[in-house]
Coordinates of N, CA and C in Angstrom, one line a residue:
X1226 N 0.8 -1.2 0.0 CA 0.0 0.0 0.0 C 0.9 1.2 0.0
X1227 N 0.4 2.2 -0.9 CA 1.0 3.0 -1.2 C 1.5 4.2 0.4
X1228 N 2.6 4.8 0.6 CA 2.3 5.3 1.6 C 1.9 7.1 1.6
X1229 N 1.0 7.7 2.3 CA 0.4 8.9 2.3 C 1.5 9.9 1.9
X1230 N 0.8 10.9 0.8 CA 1.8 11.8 -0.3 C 2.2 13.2 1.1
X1231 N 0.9 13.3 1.8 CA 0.8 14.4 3.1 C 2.1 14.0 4.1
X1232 N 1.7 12.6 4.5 CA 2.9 12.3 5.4 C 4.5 12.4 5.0
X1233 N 4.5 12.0 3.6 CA 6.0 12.6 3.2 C 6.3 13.6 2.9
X1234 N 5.3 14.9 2.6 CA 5.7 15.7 2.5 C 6.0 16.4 3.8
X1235 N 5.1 16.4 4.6 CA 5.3 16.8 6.3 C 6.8 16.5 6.3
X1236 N 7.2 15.3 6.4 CA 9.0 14.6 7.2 C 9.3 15.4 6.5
X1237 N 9.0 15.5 4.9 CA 10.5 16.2 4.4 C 10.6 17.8 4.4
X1238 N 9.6 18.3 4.9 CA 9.4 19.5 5.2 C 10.3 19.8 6.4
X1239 N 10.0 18.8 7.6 CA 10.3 19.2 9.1 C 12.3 18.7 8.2
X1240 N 12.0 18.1 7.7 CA 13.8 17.5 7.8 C 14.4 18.8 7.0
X1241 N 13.8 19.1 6.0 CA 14.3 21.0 5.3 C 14.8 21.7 6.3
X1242 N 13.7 21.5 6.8 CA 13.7 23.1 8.2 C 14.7 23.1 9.3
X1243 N 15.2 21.6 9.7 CA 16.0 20.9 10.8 C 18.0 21.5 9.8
X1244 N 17.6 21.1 8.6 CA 19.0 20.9 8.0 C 19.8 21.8 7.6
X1245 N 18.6 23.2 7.8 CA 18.9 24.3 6.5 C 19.9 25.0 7.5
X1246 N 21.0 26.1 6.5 CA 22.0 26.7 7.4 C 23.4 26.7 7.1
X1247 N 23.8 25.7 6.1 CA 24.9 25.2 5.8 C 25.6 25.6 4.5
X1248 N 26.8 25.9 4.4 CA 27.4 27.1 3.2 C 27.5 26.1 2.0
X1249 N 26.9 25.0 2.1 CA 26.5 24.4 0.3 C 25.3 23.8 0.1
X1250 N 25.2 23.1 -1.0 CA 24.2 22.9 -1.2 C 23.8 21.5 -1.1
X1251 N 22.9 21.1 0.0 CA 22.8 19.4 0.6 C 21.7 18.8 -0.3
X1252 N 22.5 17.7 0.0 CA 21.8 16.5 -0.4 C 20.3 15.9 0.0
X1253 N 19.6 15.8 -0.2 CA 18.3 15.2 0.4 C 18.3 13.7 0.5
X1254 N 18.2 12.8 1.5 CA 18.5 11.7 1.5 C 17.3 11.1 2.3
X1255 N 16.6 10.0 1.5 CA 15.7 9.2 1.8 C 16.7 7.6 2.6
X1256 N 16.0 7.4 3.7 CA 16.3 6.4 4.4 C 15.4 5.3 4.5
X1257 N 15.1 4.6 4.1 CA 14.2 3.1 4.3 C 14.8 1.5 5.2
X1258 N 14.1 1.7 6.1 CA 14.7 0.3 7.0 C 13.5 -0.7 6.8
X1259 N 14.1 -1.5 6.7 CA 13.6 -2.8 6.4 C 13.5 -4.0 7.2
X1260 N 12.1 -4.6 7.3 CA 12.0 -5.4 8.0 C 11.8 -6.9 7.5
X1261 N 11.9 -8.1 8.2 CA 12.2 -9.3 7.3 C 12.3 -9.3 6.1
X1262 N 13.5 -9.0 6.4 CA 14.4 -9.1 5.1 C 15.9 -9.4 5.7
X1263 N 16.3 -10.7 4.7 CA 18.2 -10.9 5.4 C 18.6 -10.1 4.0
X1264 N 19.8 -9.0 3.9 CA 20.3 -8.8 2.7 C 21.4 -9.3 2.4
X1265 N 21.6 -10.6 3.2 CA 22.8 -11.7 2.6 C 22.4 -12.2 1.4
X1266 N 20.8 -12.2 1.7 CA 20.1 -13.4 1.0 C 19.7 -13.1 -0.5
X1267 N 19.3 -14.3 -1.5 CA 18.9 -13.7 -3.0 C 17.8 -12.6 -3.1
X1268 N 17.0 -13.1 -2.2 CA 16.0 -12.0 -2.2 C 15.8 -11.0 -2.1
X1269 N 16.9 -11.0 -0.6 CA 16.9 -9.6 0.2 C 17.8 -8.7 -0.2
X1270 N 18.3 -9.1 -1.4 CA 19.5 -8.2 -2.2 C 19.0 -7.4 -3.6
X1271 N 18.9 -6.0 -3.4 CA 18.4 -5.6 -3.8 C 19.0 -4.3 -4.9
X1272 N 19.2 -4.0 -6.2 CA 20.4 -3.2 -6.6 C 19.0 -2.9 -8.1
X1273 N 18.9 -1.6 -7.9 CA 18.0 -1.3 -9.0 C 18.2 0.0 -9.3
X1274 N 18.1 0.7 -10.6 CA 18.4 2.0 -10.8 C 16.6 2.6 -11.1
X1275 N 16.7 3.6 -11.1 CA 15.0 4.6 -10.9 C 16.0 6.0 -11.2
X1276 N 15.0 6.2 -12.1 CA 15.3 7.7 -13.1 C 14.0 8.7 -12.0
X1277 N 14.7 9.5 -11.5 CA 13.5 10.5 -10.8 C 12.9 11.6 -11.5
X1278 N 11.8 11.3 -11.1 CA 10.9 12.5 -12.5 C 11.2 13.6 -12.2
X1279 N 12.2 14.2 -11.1 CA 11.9 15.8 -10.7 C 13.3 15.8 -11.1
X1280 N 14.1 14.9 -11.1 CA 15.7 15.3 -11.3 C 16.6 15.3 -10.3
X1281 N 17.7 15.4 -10.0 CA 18.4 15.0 -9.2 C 18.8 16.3 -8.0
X1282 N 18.7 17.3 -9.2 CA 18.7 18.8 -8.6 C 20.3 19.6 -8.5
X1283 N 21.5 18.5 -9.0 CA 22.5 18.7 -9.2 C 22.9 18.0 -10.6
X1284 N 24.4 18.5 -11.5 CA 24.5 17.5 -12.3 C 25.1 16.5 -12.4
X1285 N 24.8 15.7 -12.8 CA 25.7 13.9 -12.5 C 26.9 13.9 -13.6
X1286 N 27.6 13.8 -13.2 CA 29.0 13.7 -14.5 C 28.9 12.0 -14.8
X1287 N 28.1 11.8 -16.5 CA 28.0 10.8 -17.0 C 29.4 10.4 -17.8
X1288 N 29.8 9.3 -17.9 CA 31.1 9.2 -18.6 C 30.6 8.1 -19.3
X1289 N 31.5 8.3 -20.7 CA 31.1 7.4 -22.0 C 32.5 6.6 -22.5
X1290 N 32.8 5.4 -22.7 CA 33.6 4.7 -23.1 C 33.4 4.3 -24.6
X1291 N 33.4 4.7 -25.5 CA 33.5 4.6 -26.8 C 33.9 4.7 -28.3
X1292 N 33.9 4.9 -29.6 CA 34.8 5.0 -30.5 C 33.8 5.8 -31.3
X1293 N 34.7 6.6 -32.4 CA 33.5 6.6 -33.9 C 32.1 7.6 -33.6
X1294 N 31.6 7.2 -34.4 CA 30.3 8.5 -34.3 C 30.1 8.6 -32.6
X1295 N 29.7 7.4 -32.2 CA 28.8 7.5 -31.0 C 29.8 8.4 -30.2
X1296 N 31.2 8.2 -29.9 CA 31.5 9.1 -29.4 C 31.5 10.5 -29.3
X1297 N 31.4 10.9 -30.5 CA 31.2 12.7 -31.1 C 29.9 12.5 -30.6
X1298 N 28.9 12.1 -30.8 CA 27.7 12.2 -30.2 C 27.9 12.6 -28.9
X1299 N 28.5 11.2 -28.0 CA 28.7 11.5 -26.0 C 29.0 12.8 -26.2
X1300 N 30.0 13.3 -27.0 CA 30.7 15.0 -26.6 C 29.4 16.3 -26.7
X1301 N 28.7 16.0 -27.9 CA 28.0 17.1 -28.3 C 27.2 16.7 -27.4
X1302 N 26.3 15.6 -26.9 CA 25.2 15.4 -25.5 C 25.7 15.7 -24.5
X1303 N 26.9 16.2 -23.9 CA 27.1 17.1 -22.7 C 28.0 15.8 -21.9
X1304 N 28.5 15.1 -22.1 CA 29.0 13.9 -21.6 C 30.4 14.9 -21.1
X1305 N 30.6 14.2 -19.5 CA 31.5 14.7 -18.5 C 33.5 14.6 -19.4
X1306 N 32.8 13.1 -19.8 CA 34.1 12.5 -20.3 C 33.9 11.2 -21.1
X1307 N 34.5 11.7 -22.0 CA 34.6 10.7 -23.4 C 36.0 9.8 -23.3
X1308 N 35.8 8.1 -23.6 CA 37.3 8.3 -23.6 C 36.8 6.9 -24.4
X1309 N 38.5 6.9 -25.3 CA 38.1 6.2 -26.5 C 38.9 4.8 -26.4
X1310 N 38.4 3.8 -27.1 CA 39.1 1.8 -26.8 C 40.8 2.2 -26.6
X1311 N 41.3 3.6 -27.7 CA 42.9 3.5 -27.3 C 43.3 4.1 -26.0
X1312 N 42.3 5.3 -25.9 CA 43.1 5.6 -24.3 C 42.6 4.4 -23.2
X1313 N 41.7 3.7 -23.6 CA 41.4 2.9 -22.4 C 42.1 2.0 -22.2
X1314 N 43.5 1.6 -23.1 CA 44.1 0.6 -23.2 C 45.1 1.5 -22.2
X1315 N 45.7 2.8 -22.1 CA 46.7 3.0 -21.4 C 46.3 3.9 -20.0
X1316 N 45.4 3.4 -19.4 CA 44.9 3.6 -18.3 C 45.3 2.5 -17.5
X1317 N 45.9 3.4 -16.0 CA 47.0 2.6 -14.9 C 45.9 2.6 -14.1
X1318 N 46.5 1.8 -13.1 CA 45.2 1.6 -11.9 C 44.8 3.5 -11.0
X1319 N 46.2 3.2 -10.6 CA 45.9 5.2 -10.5 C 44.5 6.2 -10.9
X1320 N 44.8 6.2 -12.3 CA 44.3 6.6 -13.5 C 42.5 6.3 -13.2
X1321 N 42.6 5.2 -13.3 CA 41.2 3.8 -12.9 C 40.3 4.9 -12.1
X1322 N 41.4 5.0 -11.1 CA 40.7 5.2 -9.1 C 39.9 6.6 -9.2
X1323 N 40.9 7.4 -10.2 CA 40.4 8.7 -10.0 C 38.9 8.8 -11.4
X1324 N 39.2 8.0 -12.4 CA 37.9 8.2 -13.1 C 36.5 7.4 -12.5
X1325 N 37.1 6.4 -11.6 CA 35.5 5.7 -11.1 C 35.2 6.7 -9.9
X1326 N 36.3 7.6 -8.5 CA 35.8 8.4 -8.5 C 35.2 10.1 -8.7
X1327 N 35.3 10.2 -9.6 CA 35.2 11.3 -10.7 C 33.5 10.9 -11.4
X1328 N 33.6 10.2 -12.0 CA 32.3 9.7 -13.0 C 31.4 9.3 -12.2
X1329 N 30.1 9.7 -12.2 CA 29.1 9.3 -11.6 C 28.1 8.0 -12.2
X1330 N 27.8 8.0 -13.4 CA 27.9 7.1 -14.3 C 29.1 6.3 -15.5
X1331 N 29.5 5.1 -15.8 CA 30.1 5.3 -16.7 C 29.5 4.3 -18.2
X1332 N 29.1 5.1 -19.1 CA 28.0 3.8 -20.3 C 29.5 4.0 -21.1
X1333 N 29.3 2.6 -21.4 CA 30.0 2.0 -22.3 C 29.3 1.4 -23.5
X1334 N 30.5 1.0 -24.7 CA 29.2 0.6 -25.8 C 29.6 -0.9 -25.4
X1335 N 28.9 -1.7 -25.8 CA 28.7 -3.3 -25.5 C 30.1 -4.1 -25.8
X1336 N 30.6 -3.7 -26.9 CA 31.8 -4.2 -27.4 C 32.8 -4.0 -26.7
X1337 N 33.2 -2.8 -26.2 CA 33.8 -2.5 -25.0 C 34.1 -3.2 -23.5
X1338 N 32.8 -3.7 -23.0 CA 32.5 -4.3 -22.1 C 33.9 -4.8 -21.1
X1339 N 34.7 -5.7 -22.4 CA 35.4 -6.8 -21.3 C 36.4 -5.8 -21.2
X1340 N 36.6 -4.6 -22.3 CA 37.6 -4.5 -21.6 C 37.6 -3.8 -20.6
X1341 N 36.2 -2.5 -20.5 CA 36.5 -1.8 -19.1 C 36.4 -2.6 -17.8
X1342 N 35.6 -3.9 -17.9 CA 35.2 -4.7 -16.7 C 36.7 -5.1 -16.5
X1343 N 37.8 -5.1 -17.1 CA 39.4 -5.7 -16.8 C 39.9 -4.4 -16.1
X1344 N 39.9 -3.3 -16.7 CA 40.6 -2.4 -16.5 C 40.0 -1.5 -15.8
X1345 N 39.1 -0.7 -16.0 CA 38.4 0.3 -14.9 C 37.7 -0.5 -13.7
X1346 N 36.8 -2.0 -14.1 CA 35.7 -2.7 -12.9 C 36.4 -2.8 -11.6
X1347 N 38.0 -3.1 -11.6 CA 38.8 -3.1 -10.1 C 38.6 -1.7 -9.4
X1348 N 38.5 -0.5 -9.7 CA 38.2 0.4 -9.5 C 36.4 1.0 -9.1
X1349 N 35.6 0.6 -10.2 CA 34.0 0.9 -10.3 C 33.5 -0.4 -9.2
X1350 N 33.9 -1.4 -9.2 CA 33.2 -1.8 -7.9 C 33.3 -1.7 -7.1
X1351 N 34.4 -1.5 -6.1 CA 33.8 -1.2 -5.0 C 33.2 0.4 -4.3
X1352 N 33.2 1.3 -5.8 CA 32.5 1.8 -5.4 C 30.9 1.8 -5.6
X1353 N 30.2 1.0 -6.0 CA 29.2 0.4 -6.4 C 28.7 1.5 -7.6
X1354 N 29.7 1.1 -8.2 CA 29.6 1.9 -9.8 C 29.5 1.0 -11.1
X1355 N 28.8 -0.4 -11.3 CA 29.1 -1.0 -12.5 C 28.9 -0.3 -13.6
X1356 N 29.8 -0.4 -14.6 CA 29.2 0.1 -16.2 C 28.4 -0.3 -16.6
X1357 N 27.5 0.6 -17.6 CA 26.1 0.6 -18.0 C 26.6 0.2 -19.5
X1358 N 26.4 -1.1 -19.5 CA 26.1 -1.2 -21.7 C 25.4 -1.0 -22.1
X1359 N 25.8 -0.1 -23.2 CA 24.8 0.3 -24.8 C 25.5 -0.1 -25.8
X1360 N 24.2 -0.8 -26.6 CA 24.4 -0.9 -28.1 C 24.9 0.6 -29.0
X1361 N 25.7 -0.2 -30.0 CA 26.2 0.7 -31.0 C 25.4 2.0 -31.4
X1362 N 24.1 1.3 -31.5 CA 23.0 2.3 -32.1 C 22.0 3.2 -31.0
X1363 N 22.8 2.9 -29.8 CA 21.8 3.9 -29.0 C 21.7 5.3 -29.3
X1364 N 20.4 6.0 -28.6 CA 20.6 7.4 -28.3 C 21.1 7.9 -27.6
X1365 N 22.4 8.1 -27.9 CA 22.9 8.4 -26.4 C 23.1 9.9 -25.5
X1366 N 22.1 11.2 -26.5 CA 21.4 11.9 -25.7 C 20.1 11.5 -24.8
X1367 N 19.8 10.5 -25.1 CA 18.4 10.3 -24.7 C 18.8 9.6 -23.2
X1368 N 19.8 8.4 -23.6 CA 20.8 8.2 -22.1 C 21.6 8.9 -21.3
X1369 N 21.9 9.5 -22.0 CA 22.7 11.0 -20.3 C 21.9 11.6 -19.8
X1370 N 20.9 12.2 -20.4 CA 19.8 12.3 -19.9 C 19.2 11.7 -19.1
X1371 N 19.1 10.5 -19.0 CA 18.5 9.6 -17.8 C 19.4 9.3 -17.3
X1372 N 20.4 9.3 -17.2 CA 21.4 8.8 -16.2 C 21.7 9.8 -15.2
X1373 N 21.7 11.1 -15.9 CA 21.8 12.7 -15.1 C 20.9 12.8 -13.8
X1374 N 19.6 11.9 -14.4 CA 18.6 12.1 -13.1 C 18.5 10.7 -12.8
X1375 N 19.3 9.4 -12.3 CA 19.3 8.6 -12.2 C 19.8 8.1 -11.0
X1376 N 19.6 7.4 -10.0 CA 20.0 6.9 -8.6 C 19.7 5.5 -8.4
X1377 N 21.0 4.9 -7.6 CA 20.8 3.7 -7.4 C 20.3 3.3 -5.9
X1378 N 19.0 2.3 -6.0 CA 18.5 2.3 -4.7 C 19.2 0.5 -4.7
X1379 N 20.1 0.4 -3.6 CA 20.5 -0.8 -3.3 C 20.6 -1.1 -1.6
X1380 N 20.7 -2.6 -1.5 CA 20.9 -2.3 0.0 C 22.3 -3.1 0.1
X1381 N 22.7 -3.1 1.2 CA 24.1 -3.5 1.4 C 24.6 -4.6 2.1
X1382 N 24.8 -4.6 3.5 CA 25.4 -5.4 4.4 C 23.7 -5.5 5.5
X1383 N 23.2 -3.8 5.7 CA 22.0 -4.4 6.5 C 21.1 -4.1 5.9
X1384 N 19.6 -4.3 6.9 CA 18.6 -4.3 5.8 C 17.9 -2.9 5.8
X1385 N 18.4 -2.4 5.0 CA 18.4 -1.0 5.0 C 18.7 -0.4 3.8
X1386 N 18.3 0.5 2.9 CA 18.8 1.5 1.8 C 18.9 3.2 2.2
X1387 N 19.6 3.8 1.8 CA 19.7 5.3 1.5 C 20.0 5.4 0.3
X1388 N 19.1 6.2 -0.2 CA 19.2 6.9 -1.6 C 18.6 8.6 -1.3
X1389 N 19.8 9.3 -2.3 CA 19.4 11.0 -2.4 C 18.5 10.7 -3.8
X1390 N 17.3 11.9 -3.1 CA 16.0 12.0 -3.8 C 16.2 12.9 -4.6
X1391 N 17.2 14.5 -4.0 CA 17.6 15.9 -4.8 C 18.5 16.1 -3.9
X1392 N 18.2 17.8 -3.9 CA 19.0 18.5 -3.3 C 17.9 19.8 -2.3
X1393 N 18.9 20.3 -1.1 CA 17.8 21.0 -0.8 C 17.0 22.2 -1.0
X1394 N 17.2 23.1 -2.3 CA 16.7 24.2 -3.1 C 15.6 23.7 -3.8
X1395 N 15.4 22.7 -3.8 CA 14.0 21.6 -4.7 C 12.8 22.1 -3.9
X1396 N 11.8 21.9 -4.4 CA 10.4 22.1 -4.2 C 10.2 21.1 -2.9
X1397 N 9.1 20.9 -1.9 CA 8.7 19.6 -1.1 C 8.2 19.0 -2.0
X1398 N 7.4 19.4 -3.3 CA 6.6 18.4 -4.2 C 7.4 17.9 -4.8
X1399 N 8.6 18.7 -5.3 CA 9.2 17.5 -6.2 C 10.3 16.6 -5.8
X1400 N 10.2 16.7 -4.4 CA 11.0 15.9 -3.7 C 9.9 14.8 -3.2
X1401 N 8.8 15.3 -2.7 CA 8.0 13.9 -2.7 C 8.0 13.2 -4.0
X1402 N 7.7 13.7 -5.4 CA 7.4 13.2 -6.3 C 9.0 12.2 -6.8
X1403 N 10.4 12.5 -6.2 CA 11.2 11.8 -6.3 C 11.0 10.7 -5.6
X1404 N 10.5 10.7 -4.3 CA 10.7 9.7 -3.1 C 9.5 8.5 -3.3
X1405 N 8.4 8.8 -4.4 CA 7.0 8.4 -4.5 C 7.7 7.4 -5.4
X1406 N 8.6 7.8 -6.5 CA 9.1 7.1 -7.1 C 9.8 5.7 -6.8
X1407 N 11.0 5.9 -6.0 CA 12.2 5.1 -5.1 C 10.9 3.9 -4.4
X1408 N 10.1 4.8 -3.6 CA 8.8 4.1 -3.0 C 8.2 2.8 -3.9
X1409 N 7.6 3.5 -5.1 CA 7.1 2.5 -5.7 C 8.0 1.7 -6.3
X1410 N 9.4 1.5 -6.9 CA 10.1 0.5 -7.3 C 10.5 -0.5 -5.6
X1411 N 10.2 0.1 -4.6 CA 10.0 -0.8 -3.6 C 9.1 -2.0 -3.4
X1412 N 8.2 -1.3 -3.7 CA 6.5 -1.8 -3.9 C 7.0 -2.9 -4.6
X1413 N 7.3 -3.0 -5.8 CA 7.3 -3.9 -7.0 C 8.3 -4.8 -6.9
X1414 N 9.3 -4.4 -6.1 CA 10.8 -5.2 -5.9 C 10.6 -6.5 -4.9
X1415 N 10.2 -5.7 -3.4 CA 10.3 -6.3 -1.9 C 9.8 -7.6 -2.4
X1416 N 9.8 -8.8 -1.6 CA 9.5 -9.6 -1.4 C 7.4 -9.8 -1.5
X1417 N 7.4 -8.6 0.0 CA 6.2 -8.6 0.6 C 5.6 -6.9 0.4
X1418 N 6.7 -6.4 -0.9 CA 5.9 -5.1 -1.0 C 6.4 -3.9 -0.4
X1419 N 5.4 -3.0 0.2 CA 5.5 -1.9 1.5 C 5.2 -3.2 2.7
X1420 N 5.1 -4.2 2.3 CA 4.9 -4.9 4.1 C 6.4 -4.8 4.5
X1421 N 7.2 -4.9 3.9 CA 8.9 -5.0 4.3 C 9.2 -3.8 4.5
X1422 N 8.8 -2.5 4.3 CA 9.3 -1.3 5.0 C 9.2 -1.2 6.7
X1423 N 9.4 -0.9 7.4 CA 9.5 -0.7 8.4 C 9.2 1.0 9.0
X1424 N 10.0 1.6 8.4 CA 10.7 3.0 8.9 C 10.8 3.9 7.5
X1425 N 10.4 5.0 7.1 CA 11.0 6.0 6.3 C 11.7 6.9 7.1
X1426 N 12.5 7.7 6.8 CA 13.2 8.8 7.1 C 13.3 9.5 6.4
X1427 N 14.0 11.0 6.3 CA 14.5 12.3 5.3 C 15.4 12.5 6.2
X1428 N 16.5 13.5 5.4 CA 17.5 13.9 6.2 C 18.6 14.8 4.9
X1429 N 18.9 16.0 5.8 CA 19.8 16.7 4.8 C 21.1 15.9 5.1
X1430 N 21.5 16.5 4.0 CA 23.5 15.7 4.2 C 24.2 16.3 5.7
X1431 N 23.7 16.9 6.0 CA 24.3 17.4 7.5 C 23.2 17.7 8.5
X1432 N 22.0 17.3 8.1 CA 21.0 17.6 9.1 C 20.7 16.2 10.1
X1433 N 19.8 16.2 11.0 CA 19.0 15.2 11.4 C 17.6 14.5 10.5
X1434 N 17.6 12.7 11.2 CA 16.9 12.4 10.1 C 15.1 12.5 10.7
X1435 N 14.4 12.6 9.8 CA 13.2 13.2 10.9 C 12.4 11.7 10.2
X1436 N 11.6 10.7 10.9 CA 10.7 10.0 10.6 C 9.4 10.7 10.1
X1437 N 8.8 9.7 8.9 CA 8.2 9.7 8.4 C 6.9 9.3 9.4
X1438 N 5.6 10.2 9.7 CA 4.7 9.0 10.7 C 3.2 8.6 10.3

C-alpha cells in the first residue's frame, strides 16, 4: 500500500527546516529500514536504478567509453568524459581510481564491455559503480539524460537502503514526487511489497533524520 503523499511531504518538510543553514548545497536523502528481510540473501538483495521524475537537482557527470560516431555524439550530448578503446588501453590503476571516483555514471558501448570490466571494474566496484552497456545504435542523448537524473536504490550489508531524492533548493513536491518514485520500485521489488518497509526517514546531508509517521 502505497504510503500517504501528506505524510511525506510533512517529514521532508520538518527534515528541510531541521538541516537548512549550511554554506552548500545538501543533499536530500531518503532512508528506508527494512523489515524481514536478510540482505545476505537472493532475495533480500536488492540493486535497481530509478530515473527520478523531478531530477536529481545537481549535475551527475555521466562518462562514455567509446569509438566513432557515438563518441562525437557523447561530446555534443554534454558527456563529463569521453574516452576512446585506445586511451582505455593506457589507463593505470591510478588513473582507474580517479575516473571511477570522478564519474558518476560510466556507459559503455557493449563491445567494450570486457575490456573496461578488466581495467576500470577493479576500481568501479567497489564503489558500487558497475558500467552501463549500450548498443552501438543507442541514443545516447536520450541516455545521459536519464542517467543525469538517475539513482541507485540498493541495499548493502544491513537491511536498510539510502538513496538521495535531490538537493535541498527543490520544491517539497518535487522531492515527494522523487521519493514516491524510489517508493514505488520498492513496492514492486520487496518480497512482501510496502509490508517489508518498516521505517521512512528524510535527512539533509548534515541535518538530522526526521521520521516519516
Amino acid at each position: 500500500m502505497p504510503v500517504d503523499t501528506e505524510k511525506l511531504k510533512a517529514a521532508l518538510s520538518k527534515a528541510l527546516e531541521m538541516g537548512k543553514g549550511r554554506r552548500f548545497k545538501q543533499t536530500v536523502e531518503m532512508v528506508v529500514v527494512l523489515r524481514d528481510i536478510d540482505p545476505k540473501s537472493q532475495a533480500g538483495k536488492l540493486r535497481e536504478t530509478v530515473t527520478l521524475p523531478k531530477g536529481r537537482g545537481k549535475r551527475q557527470k555521466i562518462c562514455v567509453v567509446a569509438d566513432g560516431e557515438l563518441a562525437e555524439k557523447a561530446k555534443s550530448a554534454g558527456a563529463f568524459m569521453v574516452i576512446s578503446s585506445s586511451e582505455l588501453q593506457s589507463i593505470g590503476k591510478k588513473q582507474a581510481k580517479k575516473i571511477a571516483s570522478t564519474c558518476d555514471w560510466v556507459l559503455v558501448r557493449t563491445d567494450l564491455m570486457a575490456q573496461v570490466g578488466r581495467i576500470l571494474g577493479p576500481a568501479l566496484g567497489p564503489r558500487g559503480k558497475p558500467p552501463v552497456p549500450m548498443p552501438p545504435s543507442a541514443d545516447i542523448s536520450t541516455l545521459i539524460k536519464r542517467y543525469e537524473n538517475s539513482v541507485v536504490v540498493r541495499t548493502k550489508e544491513q537491511p536498510q537502503l539510502s538513496v538521495a531524492i535531490g538537493t535541498e533548493d527543490m520544491s517539497v513536491e518535487d522531492l515527494t514526487a522523487n521519493a514516491s518514485s524510489v517508493l514505488s520500485l520498492l513496492e514492486s521489488k520487496l518480497p512482501a511489497g510496502m509490508g517489508n518497509v518498516d521505517r521512512i526517514l528524510f535527512k539533509t546531508t548534515m541535518g538530522p533524520a526526521v521520521e516519516v509517521l
